[in-house]
mmCIF file with all atom_site columns, C-alpha atoms in Angstrom:
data_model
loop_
_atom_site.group_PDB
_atom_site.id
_atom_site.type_symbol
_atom_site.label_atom_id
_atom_site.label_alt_id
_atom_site.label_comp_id
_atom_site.label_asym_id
_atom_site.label_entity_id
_atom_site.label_seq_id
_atom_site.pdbx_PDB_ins_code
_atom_site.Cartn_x
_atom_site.Cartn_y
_atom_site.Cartn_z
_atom_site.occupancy
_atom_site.B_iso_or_equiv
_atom_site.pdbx_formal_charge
_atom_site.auth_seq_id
_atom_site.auth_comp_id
_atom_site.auth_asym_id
_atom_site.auth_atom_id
_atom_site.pdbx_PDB_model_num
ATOM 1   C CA . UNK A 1 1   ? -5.061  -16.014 170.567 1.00 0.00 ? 27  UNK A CA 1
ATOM 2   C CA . UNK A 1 2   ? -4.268  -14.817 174.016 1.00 0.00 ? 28  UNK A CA 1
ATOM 3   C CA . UNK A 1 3   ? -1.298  -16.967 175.762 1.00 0.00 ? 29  UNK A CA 1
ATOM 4   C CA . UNK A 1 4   ? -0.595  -17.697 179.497 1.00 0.00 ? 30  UNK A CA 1
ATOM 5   C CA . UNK A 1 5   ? 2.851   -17.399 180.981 1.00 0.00 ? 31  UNK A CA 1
ATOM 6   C CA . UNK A 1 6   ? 5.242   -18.526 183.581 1.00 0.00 ? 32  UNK A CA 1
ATOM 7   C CA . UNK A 1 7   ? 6.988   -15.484 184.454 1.00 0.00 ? 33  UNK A CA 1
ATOM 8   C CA . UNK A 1 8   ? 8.164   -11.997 182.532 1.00 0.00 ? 34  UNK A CA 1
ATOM 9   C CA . UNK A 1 9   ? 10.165  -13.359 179.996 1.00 0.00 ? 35  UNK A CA 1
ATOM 10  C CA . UNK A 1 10  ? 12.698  -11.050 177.750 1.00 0.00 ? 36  UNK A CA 1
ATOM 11  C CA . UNK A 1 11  ? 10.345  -10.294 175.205 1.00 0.00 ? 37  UNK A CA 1
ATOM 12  C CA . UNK A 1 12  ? 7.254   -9.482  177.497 1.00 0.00 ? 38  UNK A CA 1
ATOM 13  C CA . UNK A 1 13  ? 9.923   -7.375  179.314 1.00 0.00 ? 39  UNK A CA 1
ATOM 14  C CA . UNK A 1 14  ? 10.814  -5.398  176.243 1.00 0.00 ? 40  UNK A CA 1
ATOM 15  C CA . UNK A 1 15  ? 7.379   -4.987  175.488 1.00 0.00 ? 41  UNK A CA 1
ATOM 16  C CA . UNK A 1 16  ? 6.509   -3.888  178.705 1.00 0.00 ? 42  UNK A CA 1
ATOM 17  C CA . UNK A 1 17  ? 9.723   -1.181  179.292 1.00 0.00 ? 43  UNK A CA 1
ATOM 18  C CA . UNK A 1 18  ? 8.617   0.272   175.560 1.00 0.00 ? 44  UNK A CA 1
ATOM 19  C CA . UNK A 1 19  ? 5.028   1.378   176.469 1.00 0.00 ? 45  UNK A CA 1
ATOM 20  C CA . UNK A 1 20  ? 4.820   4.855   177.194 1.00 0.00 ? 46  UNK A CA 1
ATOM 21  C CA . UNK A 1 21  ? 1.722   4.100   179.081 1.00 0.00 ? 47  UNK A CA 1
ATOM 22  C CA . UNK A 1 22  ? -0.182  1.366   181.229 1.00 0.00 ? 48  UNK A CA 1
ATOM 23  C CA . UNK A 1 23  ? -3.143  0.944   183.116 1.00 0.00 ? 49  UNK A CA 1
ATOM 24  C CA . UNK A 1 24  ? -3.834  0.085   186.938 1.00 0.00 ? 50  UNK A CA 1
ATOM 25  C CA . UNK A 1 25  ? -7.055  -1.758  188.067 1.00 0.00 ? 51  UNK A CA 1
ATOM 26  C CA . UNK A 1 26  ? -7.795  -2.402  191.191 1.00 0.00 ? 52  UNK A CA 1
ATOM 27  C CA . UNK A 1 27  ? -10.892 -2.580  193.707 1.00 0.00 ? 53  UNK A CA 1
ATOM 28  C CA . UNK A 1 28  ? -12.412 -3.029  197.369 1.00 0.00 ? 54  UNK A CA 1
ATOM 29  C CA . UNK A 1 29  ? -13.512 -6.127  198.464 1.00 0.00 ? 55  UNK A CA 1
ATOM 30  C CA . UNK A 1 30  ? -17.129 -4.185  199.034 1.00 0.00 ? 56  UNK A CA 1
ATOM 31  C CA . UNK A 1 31  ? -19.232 -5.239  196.512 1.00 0.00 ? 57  UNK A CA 1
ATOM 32  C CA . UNK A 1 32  ? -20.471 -1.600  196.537 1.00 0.00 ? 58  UNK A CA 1
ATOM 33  C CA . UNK A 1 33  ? -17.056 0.315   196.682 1.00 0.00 ? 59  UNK A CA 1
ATOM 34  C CA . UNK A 1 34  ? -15.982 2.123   193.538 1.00 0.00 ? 60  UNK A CA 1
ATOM 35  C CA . UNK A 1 35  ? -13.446 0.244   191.158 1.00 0.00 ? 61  UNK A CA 1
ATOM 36  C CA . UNK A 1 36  ? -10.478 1.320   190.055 1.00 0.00 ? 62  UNK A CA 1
ATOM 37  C CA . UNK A 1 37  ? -8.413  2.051   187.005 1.00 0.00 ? 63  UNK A CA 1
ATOM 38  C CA . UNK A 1 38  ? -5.877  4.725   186.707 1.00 0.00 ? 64  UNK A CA 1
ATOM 39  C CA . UNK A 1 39  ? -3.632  5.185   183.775 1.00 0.00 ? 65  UNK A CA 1
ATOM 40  C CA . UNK A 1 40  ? 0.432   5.736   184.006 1.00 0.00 ? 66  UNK A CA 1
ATOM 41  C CA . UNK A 1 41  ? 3.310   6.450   182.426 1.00 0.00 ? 67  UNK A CA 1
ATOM 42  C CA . UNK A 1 42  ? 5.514   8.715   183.824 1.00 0.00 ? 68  UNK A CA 1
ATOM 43  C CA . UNK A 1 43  ? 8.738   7.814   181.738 1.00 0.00 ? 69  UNK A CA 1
ATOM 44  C CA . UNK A 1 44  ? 11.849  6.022   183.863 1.00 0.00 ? 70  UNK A CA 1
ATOM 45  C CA . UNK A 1 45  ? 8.695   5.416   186.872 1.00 0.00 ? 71  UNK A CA 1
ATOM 46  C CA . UNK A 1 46  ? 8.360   1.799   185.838 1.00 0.00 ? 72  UNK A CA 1
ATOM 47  C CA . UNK A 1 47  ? 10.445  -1.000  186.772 1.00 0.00 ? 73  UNK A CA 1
ATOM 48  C CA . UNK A 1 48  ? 10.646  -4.974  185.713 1.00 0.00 ? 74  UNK A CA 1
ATOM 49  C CA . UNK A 1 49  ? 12.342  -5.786  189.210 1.00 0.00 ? 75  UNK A CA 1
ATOM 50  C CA . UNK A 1 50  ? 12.443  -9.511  188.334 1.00 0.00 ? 76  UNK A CA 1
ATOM 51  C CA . UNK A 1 51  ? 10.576  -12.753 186.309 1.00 0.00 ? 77  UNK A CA 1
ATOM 52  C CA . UNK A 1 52  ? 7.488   -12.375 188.295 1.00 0.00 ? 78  UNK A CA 1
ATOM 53  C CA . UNK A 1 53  ? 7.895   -8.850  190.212 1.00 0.00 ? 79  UNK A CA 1
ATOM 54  C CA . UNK A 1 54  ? 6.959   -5.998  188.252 1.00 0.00 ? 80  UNK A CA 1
ATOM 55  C CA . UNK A 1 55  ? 7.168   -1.993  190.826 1.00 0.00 ? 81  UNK A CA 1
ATOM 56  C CA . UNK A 1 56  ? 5.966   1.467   189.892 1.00 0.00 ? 82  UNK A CA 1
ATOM 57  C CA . UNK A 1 57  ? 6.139   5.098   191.358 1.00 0.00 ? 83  UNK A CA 1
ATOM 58  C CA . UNK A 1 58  ? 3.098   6.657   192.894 1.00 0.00 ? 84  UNK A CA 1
ATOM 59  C CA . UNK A 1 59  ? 3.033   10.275  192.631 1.00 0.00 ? 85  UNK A CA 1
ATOM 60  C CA . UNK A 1 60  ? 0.638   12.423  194.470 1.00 0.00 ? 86  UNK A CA 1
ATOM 61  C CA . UNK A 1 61  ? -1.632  14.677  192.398 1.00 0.00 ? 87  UNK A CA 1
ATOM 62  C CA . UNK A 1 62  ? -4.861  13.066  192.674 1.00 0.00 ? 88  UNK A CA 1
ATOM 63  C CA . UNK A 1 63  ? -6.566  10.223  195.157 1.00 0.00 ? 89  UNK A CA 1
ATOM 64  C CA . UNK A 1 64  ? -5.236  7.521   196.630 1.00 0.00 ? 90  UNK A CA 1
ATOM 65  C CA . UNK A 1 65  ? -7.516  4.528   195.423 1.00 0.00 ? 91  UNK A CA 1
ATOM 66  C CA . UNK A 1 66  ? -5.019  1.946   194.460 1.00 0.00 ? 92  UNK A CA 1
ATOM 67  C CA . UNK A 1 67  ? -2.797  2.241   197.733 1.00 0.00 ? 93  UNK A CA 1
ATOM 68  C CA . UNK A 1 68  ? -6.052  1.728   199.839 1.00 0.00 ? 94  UNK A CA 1
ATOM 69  C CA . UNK A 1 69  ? -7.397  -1.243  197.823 1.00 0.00 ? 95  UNK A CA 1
ATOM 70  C CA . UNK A 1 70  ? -4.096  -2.574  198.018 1.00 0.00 ? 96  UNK A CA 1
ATOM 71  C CA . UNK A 1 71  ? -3.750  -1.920  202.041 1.00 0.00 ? 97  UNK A CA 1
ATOM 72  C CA . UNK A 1 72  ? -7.027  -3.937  201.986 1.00 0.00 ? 98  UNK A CA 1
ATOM 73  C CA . UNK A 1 73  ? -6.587  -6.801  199.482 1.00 0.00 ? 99  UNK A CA 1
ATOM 74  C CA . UNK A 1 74  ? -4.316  -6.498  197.503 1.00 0.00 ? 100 UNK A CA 1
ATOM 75  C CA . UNK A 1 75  ? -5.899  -7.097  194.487 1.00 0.00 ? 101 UNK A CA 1
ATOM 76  C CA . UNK A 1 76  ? -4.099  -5.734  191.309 1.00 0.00 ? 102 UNK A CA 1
ATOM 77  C CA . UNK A 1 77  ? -4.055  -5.531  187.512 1.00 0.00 ? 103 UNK A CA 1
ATOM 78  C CA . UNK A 1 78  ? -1.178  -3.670  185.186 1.00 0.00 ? 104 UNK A CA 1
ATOM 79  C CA . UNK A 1 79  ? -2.386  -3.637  181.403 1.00 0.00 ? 105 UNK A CA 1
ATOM 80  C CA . UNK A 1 80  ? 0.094   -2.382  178.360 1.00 0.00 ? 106 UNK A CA 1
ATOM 81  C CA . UNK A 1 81  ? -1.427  -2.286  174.939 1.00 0.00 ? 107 UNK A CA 1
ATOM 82  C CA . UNK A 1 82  ? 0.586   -1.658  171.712 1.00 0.00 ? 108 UNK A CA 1
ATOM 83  C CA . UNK A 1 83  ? 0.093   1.943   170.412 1.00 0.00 ? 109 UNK A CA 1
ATOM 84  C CA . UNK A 1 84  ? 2.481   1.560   167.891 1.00 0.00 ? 110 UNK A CA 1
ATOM 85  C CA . UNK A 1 85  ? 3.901   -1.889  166.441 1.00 0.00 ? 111 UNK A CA 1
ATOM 86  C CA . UNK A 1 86  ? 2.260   -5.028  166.239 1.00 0.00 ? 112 UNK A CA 1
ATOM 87  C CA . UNK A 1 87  ? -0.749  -5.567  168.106 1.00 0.00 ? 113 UNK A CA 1
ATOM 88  C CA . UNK A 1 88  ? -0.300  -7.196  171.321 1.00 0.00 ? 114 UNK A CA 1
ATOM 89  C CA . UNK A 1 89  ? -2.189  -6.477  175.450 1.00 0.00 ? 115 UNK A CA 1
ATOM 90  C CA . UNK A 1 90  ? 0.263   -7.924  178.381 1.00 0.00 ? 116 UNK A CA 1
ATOM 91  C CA . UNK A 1 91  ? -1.611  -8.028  181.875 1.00 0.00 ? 117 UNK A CA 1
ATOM 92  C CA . UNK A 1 92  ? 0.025   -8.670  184.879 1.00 0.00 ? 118 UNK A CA 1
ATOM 93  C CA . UNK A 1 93  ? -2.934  -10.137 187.475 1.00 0.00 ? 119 UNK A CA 1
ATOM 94  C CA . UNK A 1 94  ? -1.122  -10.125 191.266 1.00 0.00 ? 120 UNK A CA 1
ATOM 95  C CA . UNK A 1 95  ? -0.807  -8.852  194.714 1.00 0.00 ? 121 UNK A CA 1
ATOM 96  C CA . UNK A 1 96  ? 0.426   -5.526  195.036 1.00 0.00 ? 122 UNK A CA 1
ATOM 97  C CA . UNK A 1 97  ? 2.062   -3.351  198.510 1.00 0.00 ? 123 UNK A CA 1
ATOM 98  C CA . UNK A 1 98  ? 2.589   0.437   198.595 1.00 0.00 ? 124 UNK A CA 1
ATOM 99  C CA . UNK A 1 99  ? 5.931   0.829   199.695 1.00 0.00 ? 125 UNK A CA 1
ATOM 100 C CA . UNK A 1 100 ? 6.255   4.557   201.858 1.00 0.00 ? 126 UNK A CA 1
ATOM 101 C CA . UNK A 1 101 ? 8.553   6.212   202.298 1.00 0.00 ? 127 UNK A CA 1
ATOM 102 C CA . UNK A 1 102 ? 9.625   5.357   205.907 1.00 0.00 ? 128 UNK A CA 1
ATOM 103 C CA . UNK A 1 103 ? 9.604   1.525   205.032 1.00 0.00 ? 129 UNK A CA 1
ATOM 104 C CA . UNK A 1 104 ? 13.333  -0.121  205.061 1.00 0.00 ? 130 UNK A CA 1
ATOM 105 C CA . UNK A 1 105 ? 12.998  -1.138  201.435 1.00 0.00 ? 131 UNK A CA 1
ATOM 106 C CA . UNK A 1 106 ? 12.514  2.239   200.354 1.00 0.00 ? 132 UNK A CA 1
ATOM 107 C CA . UNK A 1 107 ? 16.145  3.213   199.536 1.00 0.00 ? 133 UNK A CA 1
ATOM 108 C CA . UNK A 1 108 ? 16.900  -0.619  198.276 1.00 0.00 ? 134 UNK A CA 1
ATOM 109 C CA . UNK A 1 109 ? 13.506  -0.237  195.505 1.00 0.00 ? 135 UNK A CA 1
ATOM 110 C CA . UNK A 1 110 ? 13.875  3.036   194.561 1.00 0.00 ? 136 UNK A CA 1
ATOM 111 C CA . UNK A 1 111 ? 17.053  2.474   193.276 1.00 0.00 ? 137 UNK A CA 1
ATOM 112 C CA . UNK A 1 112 ? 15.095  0.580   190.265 1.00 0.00 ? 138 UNK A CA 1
ATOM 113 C CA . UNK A 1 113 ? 13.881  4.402   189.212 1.00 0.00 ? 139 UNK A CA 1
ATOM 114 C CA . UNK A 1 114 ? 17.423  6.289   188.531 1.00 0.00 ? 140 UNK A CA 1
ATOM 115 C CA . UNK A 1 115 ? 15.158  8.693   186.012 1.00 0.00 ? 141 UNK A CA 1
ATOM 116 C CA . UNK A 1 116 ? 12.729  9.411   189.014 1.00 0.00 ? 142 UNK A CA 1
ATOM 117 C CA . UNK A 1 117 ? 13.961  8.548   192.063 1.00 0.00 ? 143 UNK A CA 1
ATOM 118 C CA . UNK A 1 118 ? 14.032  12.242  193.882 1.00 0.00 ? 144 UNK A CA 1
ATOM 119 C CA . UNK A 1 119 ? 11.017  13.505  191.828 1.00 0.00 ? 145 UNK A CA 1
ATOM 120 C CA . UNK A 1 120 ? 8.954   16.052  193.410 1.00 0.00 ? 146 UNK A CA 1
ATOM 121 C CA . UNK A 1 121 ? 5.276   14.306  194.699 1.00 0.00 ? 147 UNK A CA 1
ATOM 122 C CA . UNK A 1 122 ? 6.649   10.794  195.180 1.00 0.00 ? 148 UNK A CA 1
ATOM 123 C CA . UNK A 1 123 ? 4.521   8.957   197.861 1.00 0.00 ? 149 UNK A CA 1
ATOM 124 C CA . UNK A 1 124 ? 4.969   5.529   197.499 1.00 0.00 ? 150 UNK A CA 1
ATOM 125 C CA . UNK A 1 125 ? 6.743   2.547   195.659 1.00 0.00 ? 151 UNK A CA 1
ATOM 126 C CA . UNK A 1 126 ? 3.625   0.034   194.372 1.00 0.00 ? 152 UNK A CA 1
ATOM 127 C CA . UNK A 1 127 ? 5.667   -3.405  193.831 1.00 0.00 ? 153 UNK A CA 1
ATOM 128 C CA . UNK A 1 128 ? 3.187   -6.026  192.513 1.00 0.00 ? 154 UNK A CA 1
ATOM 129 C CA . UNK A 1 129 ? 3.945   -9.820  192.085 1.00 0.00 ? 155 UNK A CA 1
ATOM 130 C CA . UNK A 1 130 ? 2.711   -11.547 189.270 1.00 0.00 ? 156 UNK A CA 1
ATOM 131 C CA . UNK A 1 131 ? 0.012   -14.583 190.042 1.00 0.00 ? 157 UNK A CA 1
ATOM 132 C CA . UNK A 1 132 ? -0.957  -14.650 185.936 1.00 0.00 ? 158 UNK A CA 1
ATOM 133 C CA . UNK A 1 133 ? 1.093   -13.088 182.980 1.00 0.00 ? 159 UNK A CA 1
ATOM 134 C CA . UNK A 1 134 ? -1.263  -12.977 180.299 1.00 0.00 ? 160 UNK A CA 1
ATOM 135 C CA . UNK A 1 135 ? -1.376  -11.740 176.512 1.00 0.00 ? 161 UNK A CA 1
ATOM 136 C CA . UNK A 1 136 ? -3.895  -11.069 173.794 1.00 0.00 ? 162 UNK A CA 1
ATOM 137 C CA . UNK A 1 137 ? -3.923  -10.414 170.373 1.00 0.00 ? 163 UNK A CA 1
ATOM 138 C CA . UNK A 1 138 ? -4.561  -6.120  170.446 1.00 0.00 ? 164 UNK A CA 1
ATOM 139 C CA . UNK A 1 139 ? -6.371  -6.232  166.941 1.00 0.00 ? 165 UNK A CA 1
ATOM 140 C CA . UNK A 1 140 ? -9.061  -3.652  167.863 1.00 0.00 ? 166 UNK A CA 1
ATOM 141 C CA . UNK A 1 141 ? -6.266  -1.266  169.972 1.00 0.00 ? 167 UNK A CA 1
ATOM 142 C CA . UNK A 1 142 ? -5.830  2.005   167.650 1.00 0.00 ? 168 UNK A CA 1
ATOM 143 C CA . UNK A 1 143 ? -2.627  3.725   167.010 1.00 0.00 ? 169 UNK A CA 1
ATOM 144 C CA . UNK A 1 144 ? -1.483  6.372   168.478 1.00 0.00 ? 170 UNK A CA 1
ATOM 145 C CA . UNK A 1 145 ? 1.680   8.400   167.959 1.00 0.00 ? 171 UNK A CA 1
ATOM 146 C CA . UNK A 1 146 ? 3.738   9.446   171.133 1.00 0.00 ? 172 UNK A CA 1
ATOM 147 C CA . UNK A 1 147 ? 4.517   13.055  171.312 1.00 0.00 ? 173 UNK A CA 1
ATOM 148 C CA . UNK A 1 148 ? 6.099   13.819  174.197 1.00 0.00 ? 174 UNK A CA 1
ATOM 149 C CA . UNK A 1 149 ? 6.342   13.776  178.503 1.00 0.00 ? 175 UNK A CA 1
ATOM 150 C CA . UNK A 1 150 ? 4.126   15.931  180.228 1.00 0.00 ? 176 UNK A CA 1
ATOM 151 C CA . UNK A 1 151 ? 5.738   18.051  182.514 1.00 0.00 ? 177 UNK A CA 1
ATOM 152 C CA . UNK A 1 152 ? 3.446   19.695  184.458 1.00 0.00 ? 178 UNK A CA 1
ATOM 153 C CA . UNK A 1 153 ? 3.450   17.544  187.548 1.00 0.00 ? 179 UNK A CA 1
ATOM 154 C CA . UNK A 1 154 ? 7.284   18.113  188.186 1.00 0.00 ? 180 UNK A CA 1
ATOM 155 C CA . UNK A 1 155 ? 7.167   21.564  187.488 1.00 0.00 ? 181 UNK A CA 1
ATOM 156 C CA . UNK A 1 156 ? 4.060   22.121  190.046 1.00 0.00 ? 182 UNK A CA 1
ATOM 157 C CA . UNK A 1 157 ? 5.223   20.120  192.691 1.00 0.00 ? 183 UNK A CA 1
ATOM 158 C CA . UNK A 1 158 ? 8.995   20.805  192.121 1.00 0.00 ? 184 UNK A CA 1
ATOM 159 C CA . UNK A 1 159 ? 7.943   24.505  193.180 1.00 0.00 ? 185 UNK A CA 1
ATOM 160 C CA . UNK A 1 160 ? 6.837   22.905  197.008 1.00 0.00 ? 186 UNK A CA 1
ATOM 161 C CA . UNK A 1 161 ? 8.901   21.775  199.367 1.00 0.00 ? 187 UNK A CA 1
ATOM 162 C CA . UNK A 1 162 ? 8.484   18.114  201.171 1.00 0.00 ? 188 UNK A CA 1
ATOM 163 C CA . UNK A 1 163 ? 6.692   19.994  204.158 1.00 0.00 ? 189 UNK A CA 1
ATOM 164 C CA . UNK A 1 164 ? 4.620   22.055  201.663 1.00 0.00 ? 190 UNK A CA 1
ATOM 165 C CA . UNK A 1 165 ? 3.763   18.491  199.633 1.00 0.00 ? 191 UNK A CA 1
ATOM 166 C CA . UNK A 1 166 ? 2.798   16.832  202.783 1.00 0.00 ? 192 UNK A CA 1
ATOM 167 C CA . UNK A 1 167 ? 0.338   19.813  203.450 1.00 0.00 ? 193 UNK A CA 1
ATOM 168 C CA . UNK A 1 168 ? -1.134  19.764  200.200 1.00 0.00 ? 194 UNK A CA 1
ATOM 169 C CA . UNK A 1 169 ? -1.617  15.639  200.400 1.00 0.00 ? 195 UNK A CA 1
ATOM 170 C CA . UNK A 1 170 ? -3.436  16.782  204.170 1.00 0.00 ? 196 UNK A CA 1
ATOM 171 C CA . UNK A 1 171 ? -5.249  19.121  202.155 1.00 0.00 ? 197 UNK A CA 1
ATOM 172 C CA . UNK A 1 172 ? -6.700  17.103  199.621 1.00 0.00 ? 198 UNK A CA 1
ATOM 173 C CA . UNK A 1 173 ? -9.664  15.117  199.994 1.00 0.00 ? 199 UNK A CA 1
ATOM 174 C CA . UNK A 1 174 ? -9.382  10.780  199.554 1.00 0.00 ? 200 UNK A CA 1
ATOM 175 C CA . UNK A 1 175 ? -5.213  10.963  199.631 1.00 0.00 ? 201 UNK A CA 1
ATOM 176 C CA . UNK A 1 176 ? -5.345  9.534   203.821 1.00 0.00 ? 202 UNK A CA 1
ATOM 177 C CA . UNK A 1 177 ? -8.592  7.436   203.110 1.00 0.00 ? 203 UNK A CA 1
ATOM 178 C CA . UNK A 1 178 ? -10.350 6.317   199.816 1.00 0.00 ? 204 UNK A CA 1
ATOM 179 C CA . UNK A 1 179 ? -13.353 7.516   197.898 1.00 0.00 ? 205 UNK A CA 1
ATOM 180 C CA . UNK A 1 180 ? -15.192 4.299   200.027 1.00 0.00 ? 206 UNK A CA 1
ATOM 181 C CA . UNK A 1 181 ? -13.829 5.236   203.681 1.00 0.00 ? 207 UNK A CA 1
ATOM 182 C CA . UNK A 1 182 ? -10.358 3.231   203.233 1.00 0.00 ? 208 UNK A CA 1
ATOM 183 C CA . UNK A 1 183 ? -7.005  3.675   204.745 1.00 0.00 ? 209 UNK A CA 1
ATOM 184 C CA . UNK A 1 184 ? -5.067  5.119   201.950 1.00 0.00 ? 210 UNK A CA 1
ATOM 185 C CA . UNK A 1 185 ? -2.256  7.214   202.120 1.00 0.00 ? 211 UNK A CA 1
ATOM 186 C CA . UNK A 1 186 ? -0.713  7.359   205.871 1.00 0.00 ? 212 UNK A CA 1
ATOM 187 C CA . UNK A 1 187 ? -0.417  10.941  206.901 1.00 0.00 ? 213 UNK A CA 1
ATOM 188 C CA . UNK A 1 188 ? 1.641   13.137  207.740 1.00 0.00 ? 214 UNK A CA 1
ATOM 189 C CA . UNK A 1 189 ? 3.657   11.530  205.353 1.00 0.00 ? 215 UNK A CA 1
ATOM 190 C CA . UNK A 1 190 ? 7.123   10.518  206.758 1.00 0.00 ? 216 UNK A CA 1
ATOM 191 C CA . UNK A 1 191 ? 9.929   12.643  205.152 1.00 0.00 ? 217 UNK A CA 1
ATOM 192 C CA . UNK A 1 192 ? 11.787  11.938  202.086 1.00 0.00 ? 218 UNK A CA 1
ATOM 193 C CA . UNK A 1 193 ? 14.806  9.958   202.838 1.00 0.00 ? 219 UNK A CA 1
ATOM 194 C CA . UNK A 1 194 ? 17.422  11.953  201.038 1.00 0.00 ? 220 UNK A CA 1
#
């Protein structure tokens, strides 16, 4: 049976920094706007910054959903599921910020991300605080076996330069406003503090 907690205790913490993978749902307050859920899992891009504050890299690559229902609400949900192991879910229900890159906690948070912390495509810092820490049993979550990190992102945008990234996130349609008309991404994008 599912269990309600306090804050991110040492086990949910291990749990949580084992998962090669979680999942990000979030959504406008619109009752018409499109939900979102975005998987993750960029190894070393995940951080437990505390007992209730859990913070994550945002990459660019694709839309900017999450950051705009987050400049809006924010409204978020981080789901891990055992893949391996015994059977267990951990959600994280909160309020999250995108942290960019021209904020004065930028240098101070991604310190958290030592693996990631000059990776090509990196757009924002997502810190979420926890409201209800959550678990439930799993039993119906397959397994899977982990292979290996994709690197295809790094090695596409590690080819670009931070002027040519910020070009390509001008480029690309629903990166400066969402799929529903919402500020997302601000652009240009300040530079990357070095």
């Amino acid at each position: 049976m599912g269990k309600t907690y306090d804050r991110i205790d040492g086990r949910l913490r291990g749990f949580i920094e084992a998962q090669k993978v979680f999942f990000v749902a979030t959504a406008p307050l619109a009752a018409d706007g499109h939900v979102n859920l975005s998987p993750k899992g960029l190894a070393g891009s995940l951080a437990v910054l505390d007992e209730r504050t859990v913070a994550y890299l945002d990459f660019g690559g694709s839309g900017a959903e999450t950051v705009a229902h987050l400049r809006e609400n924010g409204r978020i949900t981080l789901m891990w599921c055992a893949f391996d192991g015994p059977p267990n879910i951990v959600r994280v229900h909160g309020s999250g910020e995108a942290v960019f890159r021209d904020d004065p906690r930028w240098a101070e948070l991604v310190r958290h991300f030592p693996e990631q912390a000059g990776s090509p495509g990196l757009r924002a810092v997502v810190v979420v605080t926890a409201r209800r820490i959550s678990d439930s049993c799993g039993y119906s979550v397959p397994f899977l076996d982990y292979r290996e990190e994709r690197t295809l992102h790094a090695d596409y945008f590690g080819r670009k330069t931070d002027e040519e990234f910020n070009a390509y996130c001008e480029r690309k349609d629903h990166v400066g406003s969402s799929l529903d008309g919402l500020p997302a991404i601000p652009l240009p994008l300040p530079p990357l503090p070095a």
